[in-house]
Amino acid sequence: MGSSSSKADITKGRKDDVRVEDREKDVRIVEVWIALRTLDGFWCFGANHWSVILRLSNGQYVCSQKETQGFVWTTVWNSMRSAALSTWTNESNPTNRVRTSCYGYCDFSWHKFHDWVPLGDSYYLGLDDCQNFAREIVNMITDKSVGMFPLEDGPTFYP
């Protein structure tokens, strides 16, 4: 990963920061994507886990997501591919692709977003889950709404 330190509490999640040399700069979020990874298992019925991919003005990418225990993971990467493939899966050896949907360009403070990200949070399927967490981030940063089915107009990444 591109970050050398993070605020981490394994019981709540992880919150990375940008590269050390960029921490005093006005790093901006400049583009927002939704990433979808199909979960495996007959009990999943084609369900997807959602994350948000953020492109930063310093060239790094962020994957922010909530998983089923309510843990929030915000990890910083040096490529969009790495960020997208860090989208949670229920597989120990992921084989499912990650599809992306672009929600546009923006100009939002990385530091404001980083301060906002919760670590431990509740998780209620259909109310306070990964989809609604992703929708909240997209709306906060871009003022756009994400529908029930994202566009999937971006690149697809394979493990």
PDB file of C-alpha atoms in Angstrom:
ATOM      1  CA  MET A   1       0.000   0.000   0.000  1.00  0.00           C
ATOM      2  CA  GLY A   2       1.025   3.590  -0.448  1.00  0.00           C
ATOM      3  CA  SER A   3       0.533   4.535   3.170  1.00  0.00           C
ATOM      4  CA  SER A   4       3.120   3.966   5.841  1.00  0.00           C
ATOM      5  CA  SER A   5       0.798   4.308   8.784  1.00  0.00           C
ATOM      6  CA  SER A   6      -2.839   4.021   9.648  1.00  0.00           C
ATOM      7  CA  LYS A   7      -5.245   4.417  12.485  1.00  0.00           C
ATOM      8  CA  ALA A   8      -6.055   0.784  13.066  1.00  0.00           C
ATOM      9  CA  ASP A   9      -8.130  -1.101  15.562  1.00  0.00           C
ATOM     10  CA  ILE A  10      -8.743  -4.599  14.273  1.00  0.00           C
ATOM     11  CA  THR A  11     -11.968  -4.716  16.279  1.00  0.00           C
ATOM     12  CA  LYS A  12     -13.374  -1.750  14.337  1.00  0.00           C
ATOM     13  CA  GLY A  13     -11.624  -1.557  10.973  1.00  0.00           C
ATOM     14  CA  ARG A  14      -8.788   0.422   9.488  1.00  0.00           C
ATOM     15  CA  LYS A  15      -8.270   3.992   8.332  1.00  0.00           C
ATOM     16  CA  ASP A  16      -5.134   4.619   6.254  1.00  0.00           C
ATOM     17  CA  ASP A  17      -3.805   8.051   5.426  1.00  0.00           C
ATOM     18  CA  VAL A  18      -2.040   9.277   2.279  1.00  0.00           C
ATOM     19  CA  ARG A  19       1.728   9.070   1.773  1.00  0.00           C
ATOM     20  CA  VAL A  20       3.731  10.749   4.531  1.00  0.00           C
ATOM     21  CA  GLU A  21       5.156  13.347   2.143  1.00  0.00           C
ATOM     22  CA  ASP A  22       1.606  14.381   1.114  1.00  0.00           C
ATOM     23  CA  ARG A  23       0.011  14.700   4.554  1.00  0.00           C
ATOM     24  CA  GLU A  24       0.661  18.429   4.886  1.00  0.00           C
ATOM     25  CA  LYS A  25      -0.594  19.133   1.355  1.00  0.00           C
ATOM     26  CA  ASP A  26      -4.151  19.915   0.312  1.00  0.00           C
ATOM     27  CA  VAL A  27      -4.824  16.483  -1.213  1.00  0.00           C
ATOM     28  CA  ARG A  28      -8.198  16.401  -2.966  1.00  0.00           C
ATOM     29  CA  ILE A  29     -10.599  13.661  -3.981  1.00  0.00           C
ATOM     30  CA  VAL A  30     -10.946  14.184  -7.733  1.00  0.00           C
ATOM     31  CA  GLU A  31     -12.997  11.203  -8.943  1.00  0.00           C
ATOM     32  CA  VAL A  32     -15.478   8.764  -7.385  1.00  0.00           C
ATOM     33  CA  TRP A  33     -16.313   5.170  -8.387  1.00  0.00           C
ATOM     34  CA  ILE A  34     -18.500   2.393  -6.973  1.00  0.00           C
ATOM     35  CA  ALA A  35     -16.938  -1.092  -7.061  1.00  0.00           C
ATOM     36  CA  LEU A  36     -19.029  -4.281  -6.987  1.00  0.00           C
ATOM     37  CA  ARG A  37     -17.776  -7.798  -6.245  1.00  0.00           C
ATOM     38  CA  THR A  38     -20.144 -10.761  -6.530  1.00  0.00           C
ATOM     39  CA  LEU A  39     -20.116 -12.915  -3.406  1.00  0.00           C
ATOM     40  CA  ASP A  40     -19.646 -16.670  -3.670  1.00  0.00           C
ATOM     41  CA  GLY A  41     -21.816 -19.419  -2.296  1.00  0.00           C
ATOM     42  CA  PHE A  42     -25.255 -20.749  -3.075  1.00  0.00           C
ATOM     43  CA  TRP A  43     -26.667 -18.705  -0.181  1.00  0.00           C
ATOM     44  CA  CYS A  44     -25.528 -15.416  -1.772  1.00  0.00           C
ATOM     45  CA  PHE A  45     -27.828 -15.650  -4.814  1.00  0.00           C
ATOM     46  CA  GLY A  46     -25.628 -13.291  -6.839  1.00  0.00           C
ATOM     47  CA  ALA A  47     -25.390 -10.632  -4.130  1.00  0.00           C
ATOM     48  CA  ASN A  48     -22.658  -8.015  -4.499  1.00  0.00           C
ATOM     49  CA  HIS A  49     -20.441  -6.333  -1.959  1.00  0.00           C
ATOM     50  CA  TRP A  50     -20.093  -2.596  -2.634  1.00  0.00           C
ATOM     51  CA  SER A  51     -17.134  -0.318  -1.981  1.00  0.00           C
ATOM     52  CA  VAL A  52     -16.217   3.211  -3.029  1.00  0.00           C
ATOM     53  CA  ILE A  53     -13.024   3.929  -4.948  1.00  0.00           C
ATOM     54  CA  LEU A  54     -11.686   7.478  -4.694  1.00  0.00           C
ATOM     55  CA  ARG A  55      -8.985   8.880  -6.968  1.00  0.00           C
ATOM     56  CA  LEU A  56      -6.826  11.430  -5.152  1.00  0.00           C
ATOM     57  CA  SER A  57      -4.998  14.428  -6.575  1.00  0.00           C
ATOM     58  CA  ASN A  58      -1.655  12.928  -5.471  1.00  0.00           C
ATOM     59  CA  GLY A  59      -2.150   9.876  -7.745  1.00  0.00           C
ATOM     60  CA  GLN A  60      -3.225   7.449  -5.020  1.00  0.00           C
ATOM     61  CA  TYR A  61      -6.538   5.571  -4.812  1.00  0.00           C
ATOM     62  CA  VAL A  62      -8.692   4.797  -1.787  1.00  0.00           C
ATOM     63  CA  CYS A  63     -11.052   1.884  -1.188  1.00  0.00           C
ATOM     64  CA  SER A  64     -13.626   2.662   1.510  1.00  0.00           C
ATOM     65  CA  GLN A  65     -16.136  -0.003   2.505  1.00  0.00           C
ATOM     66  CA  LYS A  66     -18.228  -1.423   5.301  1.00  0.00           C
ATOM     67  CA  GLU A  67     -18.246  -5.172   5.819  1.00  0.00           C
ATOM     68  CA  THR A  68     -20.823  -7.373   7.483  1.00  0.00           C
ATOM     69  CA  GLN A  69     -19.509  -6.973  11.035  1.00  0.00           C
ATOM     70  CA  GLY A  70     -19.851  -3.188  10.737  1.00  0.00           C
ATOM     71  CA  PHE A  71     -16.088  -2.717  10.366  1.00  0.00           C
ATOM     72  CA  VAL A  72     -15.167   0.167   8.084  1.00  0.00           C
ATOM     73  CA  TRP A  73     -12.025  -0.221   6.017  1.00  0.00           C
ATOM     74  CA  THR A  74     -10.480   2.783   4.281  1.00  0.00           C
ATOM     75  CA  THR A  75      -7.261   1.702   2.623  1.00  0.00           C
ATOM     76  CA  VAL A  76      -4.926   3.706   0.380  1.00  0.00           C
ATOM     77  CA  TRP A  77      -3.358   2.148  -2.734  1.00  0.00           C
ATOM     78  CA  ASN A  78      -1.115   3.215  -5.600  1.00  0.00           C
ATOM     79  CA  SER A  79      -3.405   1.975  -8.407  1.00  0.00           C
ATOM     80  CA  MET A  80      -7.107   1.789  -9.124  1.00  0.00           C
ATOM     81  CA  ARG A  81      -6.744  -1.944  -9.792  1.00  0.00           C
ATOM     82  CA  SER A  82      -5.304  -2.594  -6.323  1.00  0.00           C
ATOM     83  CA  ALA A  83      -7.977  -0.449  -4.683  1.00  0.00           C
ATOM     84  CA  ALA A  84     -10.796  -2.182  -6.578  1.00  0.00           C
ATOM     85  CA  LEU A  85      -9.470  -5.684  -5.867  1.00  0.00           C
ATOM     86  CA  SER A  86      -9.365  -4.881  -2.143  1.00  0.00           C
ATOM     87  CA  THR A  87     -13.189  -4.843  -2.226  1.00  0.00           C
ATOM     88  CA  TRP A  88     -14.277  -7.371   0.401  1.00  0.00           C
ATOM     89  CA  THR A  89     -15.227 -10.896  -0.562  1.00  0.00           C
ATOM     90  CA  ASN A  90     -16.355 -13.940   1.355  1.00  0.00           C
ATOM     91  CA  GLU A  91     -13.715 -16.051  -0.414  1.00  0.00           C
ATOM     92  CA  SER A  92     -10.362 -16.853   1.160  1.00  0.00           C
ATOM     93  CA  ASN A  93      -8.801 -16.901  -2.331  1.00  0.00           C
ATOM     94  CA  PRO A  94     -10.837 -14.384  -4.368  1.00  0.00           C
ATOM     95  CA  THR A  95     -11.676 -15.368  -7.926  1.00  0.00           C
ATOM     96  CA  ASN A  96     -14.594 -13.043  -8.658  1.00  0.00           C
ATOM     97  CA  ARG A  97     -14.097  -9.965 -10.774  1.00  0.00           C
ATOM     98  CA  VAL A  98     -14.739  -6.430  -9.544  1.00  0.00           C
ATOM     99  CA  ARG A  99     -16.925  -4.202 -11.730  1.00  0.00           C
ATOM    100  CA  THR A 100     -16.860  -0.424 -11.445  1.00  0.00           C
ATOM    101  CA  SER A 101     -19.217   2.493 -12.036  1.00  0.00           C
ATOM    102  CA  CYS A 102     -18.003   6.076 -12.397  1.00  0.00           C
ATOM    103  CA  TYR A 103     -19.883   8.757 -10.485  1.00  0.00           C
ATOM    104  CA  GLY A 104     -17.818  11.600 -11.815  1.00  0.00           C
ATOM    105  CA  TYR A 105     -15.207  14.156 -11.111  1.00  0.00           C
ATOM    106  CA  CYS A 106     -15.241  16.269  -7.989  1.00  0.00           C
ATOM    107  CA  ASP A 107     -13.143  18.510  -5.781  1.00  0.00           C
ATOM    108  CA  PHE A 108     -13.480  17.380  -2.172  1.00  0.00           C
ATOM    109  CA  SER A 109     -10.951  17.573   0.662  1.00  0.00           C
ATOM    110  CA  TRP A 110      -9.244  14.257   1.467  1.00  0.00           C
ATOM    111  CA  HIS A 111      -8.657  15.465   5.032  1.00  0.00           C
ATOM    112  CA  LYS A 112     -12.357  16.269   5.516  1.00  0.00           C
ATOM    113  CA  PHE A 113     -13.320  12.819   4.214  1.00  0.00           C
ATOM    114  CA  HIS A 114     -10.625  11.077   6.283  1.00  0.00           C
ATOM    115  CA  ASP A 115     -11.831  12.804   9.462  1.00  0.00           C
ATOM    116  CA  TRP A 116     -15.453  11.830   8.688  1.00  0.00           C
ATOM    117  CA  VAL A 117     -14.860   8.099   8.094  1.00  0.00           C
ATOM    118  CA  PRO A 118     -16.167   6.065  11.030  1.00  0.00           C
ATOM    119  CA  LEU A 119     -14.271   2.981  12.146  1.00  0.00           C
ATOM    120  CA  GLY A 120     -16.714   0.872  14.122  1.00  0.00           C
ATOM    121  CA  ASP A 121     -20.310   1.180  12.984  1.00  0.00           C
ATOM    122  CA  SER A 122     -23.541  -0.774  13.072  1.00  0.00           C
ATOM    123  CA  TYR A 123     -24.547  -3.100  10.251  1.00  0.00           C
ATOM    124  CA  TYR A 124     -28.153  -3.793   9.352  1.00  0.00           C
ATOM    125  CA  LEU A 125     -28.865  -5.440   6.014  1.00  0.00           C
ATOM    126  CA  GLY A 126     -30.983  -3.140   3.873  1.00  0.00           C
ATOM    127  CA  LEU A 127     -30.618  -0.143   6.192  1.00  0.00           C
ATOM    128  CA  ASP A 128     -27.020   0.393   7.252  1.00  0.00           C
ATOM    129  CA  ASP A 129     -25.098  -1.950   4.963  1.00  0.00           C
ATOM    130  CA  CYS A 130     -22.298  -1.700   2.389  1.00  0.00           C
ATOM    131  CA  GLN A 131     -24.658  -0.391  -0.309  1.00  0.00           C
ATOM    132  CA  ASN A 132     -26.045   2.410   1.824  1.00  0.00           C
ATOM    133  CA  PHE A 133     -22.564   3.254   3.131  1.00  0.00           C
ATOM    134  CA  ALA A 134     -21.346   3.590  -0.479  1.00  0.00           C
ATOM    135  CA  ARG A 135     -24.389   5.670  -1.426  1.00  0.00           C
ATOM    136  CA  GLU A 136     -23.752   7.991   1.535  1.00  0.00           C
ATOM    137  CA  ILE A 137     -20.136   8.582   0.483  1.00  0.00           C
ATOM    138  CA  VAL A 138     -21.032   9.255  -3.172  1.00  0.00           C
ATOM    139  CA  ASN A 139     -23.788  11.653  -2.146  1.00  0.00           C
ATOM    140  CA  MET A 140     -21.560  13.473   0.361  1.00  0.00           C
ATOM    141  CA  ILE A 141     -18.713  13.961  -2.125  1.00  0.00           C
ATOM    142  CA  THR A 142     -20.568  14.490  -5.422  1.00  0.00           C
ATOM    143  CA  ASP A 143     -24.173  15.378  -4.460  1.00  0.00           C
ATOM    144  CA  LYS A 144     -25.236  12.529  -6.764  1.00  0.00           C
ATOM    145  CA  SER A 145     -27.589   9.687  -5.937  1.00  0.00           C
ATOM    146  CA  VAL A 146     -26.750   6.055  -6.583  1.00  0.00           C
ATOM    147  CA  GLY A 147     -29.653   3.901  -7.695  1.00  0.00           C
ATOM    148  CA  MET A 148     -30.363   0.292  -6.878  1.00  0.00           C
ATOM    149  CA  PHE A 149     -28.169  -0.884  -9.760  1.00  0.00           C
ATOM    150  CA  PRO A 150     -24.980   1.097 -10.465  1.00  0.00           C
ATOM    151  CA  LEU A 151     -24.188   1.754 -14.133  1.00  0.00           C
ATOM    152  CA  GLU A 152     -21.126  -0.538 -14.368  1.00  0.00           C
ATOM    153  CA  ASP A 153     -19.650   1.750 -17.022  1.00  0.00           C
ATOM    154  CA  GLY A 154     -16.058   1.546 -15.774  1.00  0.00           C
ATOM    155  CA  PRO A 155     -13.246  -0.973 -16.013  1.00  0.00           C
ATOM    156  CA  THR A 156     -13.568  -4.536 -14.716  1.00  0.00           C
ATOM    157  CA  PHE A 157     -10.682  -5.988 -12.702  1.00  0.00           C
ATOM    158  CA  TYR A 158      -9.808  -9.677 -12.342  1.00  0.00           C
ATOM    159  CA  PRO A 159      -7.719 -11.191  -9.528  1.00  0.00           C
TER     160      PRO A 159
END
